[in-house]
Amino acid sequence: MIKNFLYSIFILFLICQKSFSIELIRDAELESFIDDILYELTYGTDIDPKEININFINERDINAFVINSKDMFLNTGLITEGDSYLELTAVIAHELSHMTGFHVSRTKSEIARLSKNALPVYMLGLFGALTGSADTAIASMMVGTASVEGGYLSYSRTQESSADQGAIRLMCQNSINARGLLSFFKKLERAESSLINFSPYNQTHPMTKERYEFAENSLAKYNGCNYEKNILFEKRFNLLKAKLIGYTFTQREVNAIYDESSIEGRYALSVSSHYSEFSDKPIFLLNQLIKEDKTNPFFHELLAEILYSRKDFHGAINEQKEAIKYFQGESDLLYMLMGNYLKHDIKFHDESIKYIKSSLRVNNNNTYSWFLLADLYSKNDLPKAHYATAERYFLLGDYPMSYKFTVKSLKGIEKNTPEWYRANDLLNIMTRKIKQEESEN
């Protein structure tokens, strides 16, 4: 019981630390590209890519981690510091192997196995291990004089080796060049060489040199697994990298990396100039890019965003329509943005609602789409506005507010409509939660 309690406190600490220290971002181009990589990796396996939730952290460090069998987190630094989409693919494959190997649930069991006295010593180290932060894990493991022989560190290193092997198997079986894992290890090895008093035993991951050699030997079983690069993926990676650098680096840094002689350079500079100066430069650069490749939906999307920020709502609407037209598939973000642009003209009110509903059909967990829907309904249908607000608060975890707005919506919402049925479902869920909390208190 005590060990389970300590584990619960530890996980709470983990979640609280992450929630206050990370900035999650969403981007249609980023999500579309990662989804395609995920599909390539999981093709022919028992893994359903639709069941994997990948979240993106605005952080320049090279890092990735999983917290359960469905949720993966990737730093933008994996892309901005990467040399090829194959390195990114290798990292995703590695994290997928953690998921399919049930390593997180097994880590829970291992924490419970630790003695009462050992747990506080390794808590920070485990925090780094679980989140995949090598520097945090290494630094915290150096605290104190306790040592572990055959304990958690050995256990964790075994998991990492298993995940490396799983990543190679996933890539090679799907004819994906797995040598990106080797180049990724080279990056980590250079980072390790800068650490002072580094010990291969005071960490949860094997030394990167050891991992490199192990991976190289494993690749030999697949005849080197040296498949040709996917040229389209490489092009998309380079454009996405340029875009993220434009968003997350300073303008001086962007200017040092890119110039206007390449497509990637113009893309990065259009982003950075949009955020750092008010001029026609980003519009000029994007019009150039669209002239060269009008079927790229993300050039249109970015231009729409810039025009919208400058109060050119009709220009933004036209460009967003092009983005949706050329996008392969559906994106809740693209629909959401279109609905947001349309709502600024009263004559597009109904069309705006249609796009926001399309956004929620694709992703019912988009809290900002629920906010926009509530705002649109507030003009002439207050009960539905209350219902949309209840949905938003429910997703945000504010159950008292969700209950309050659900009750309000049911006083006036039309019966036997989809919204009425869902509002009743919400009411039942909230009632059960309130009773459960009262019984626990």
CSV table of N, CA and C in Angstrom, one decimal, residues 28 61 72 89 126 178 205 317 337 361 383 392 404:
chain,number,residue,atom,x,y,z
A,28,ALA,N,-0.9,21.8,-38.5
A,28,ALA,CA,-1.4,20.9,-39.4
A,28,ALA,C,-0.3,20.2,-40.3
A,61,ASP,N,15.7,21.2,-27.3
A,61,ASP,CA,16.5,20.0,-26.9
A,61,ASP,C,16.0,18.8,-27.8
A,72,MET,N,2.5,9.8,-26.8
A,72,MET,CA,4.0,10.0,-27.1
A,72,MET,C,4.2,11.5,-27.2
A,89,THR,N,12.3,9.4,-37.8
A,89,THR,CA,11.6,8.1,-37.9
A,89,THR,C,12.1,7.1,-36.9
A,126,LEU,N,14.5,8.7,-11.9
A,126,LEU,CA,13.4,8.0,-12.6
A,126,LEU,C,12.6,9.0,-13.4
A,178,ALA,N,17.0,2.1,-41.7
A,178,ALA,CA,17.1,2.3,-40.3
A,178,ALA,C,18.5,2.9,-39.9
A,205,HIS,N,20.1,4.9,-19.5
A,205,HIS,CA,20.3,4.5,-20.8
A,205,HIS,C,21.7,3.9,-21.0
A,317,ILE,N,-9.7,34.0,-46.0
A,317,ILE,CA,-10.7,33.0,-46.4
A,317,ILE,C,-10.3,32.3,-47.7
A,337,LEU,N,-9.6,26.9,-38.4
A,337,LEU,CA,-9.1,28.2,-38.8
A,337,LEU,C,-10.0,28.8,-39.8
A,361,ARG,N,-15.9,17.1,-35.8
A,361,ARG,CA,-16.1,15.8,-36.3
A,361,ARG,C,-14.8,15.0,-36.5
A,383,PRO,N,-28.9,28.3,-25.7
A,383,PRO,CA,-28.8,26.9,-25.1
A,383,PRO,C,-27.7,26.1,-25.8
A,392,ARG,N,-16.5,22.1,-23.6
A,392,ARG,CA,-15.2,22.6,-23.5
A,392,ARG,C,-14.6,22.4,-22.1
A,404,LYS,N,-22.5,23.0,-14.6
A,404,LYS,CA,-23.3,24.2,-14.5
A,404,LYS,C,-23.8,24.5,-15.9
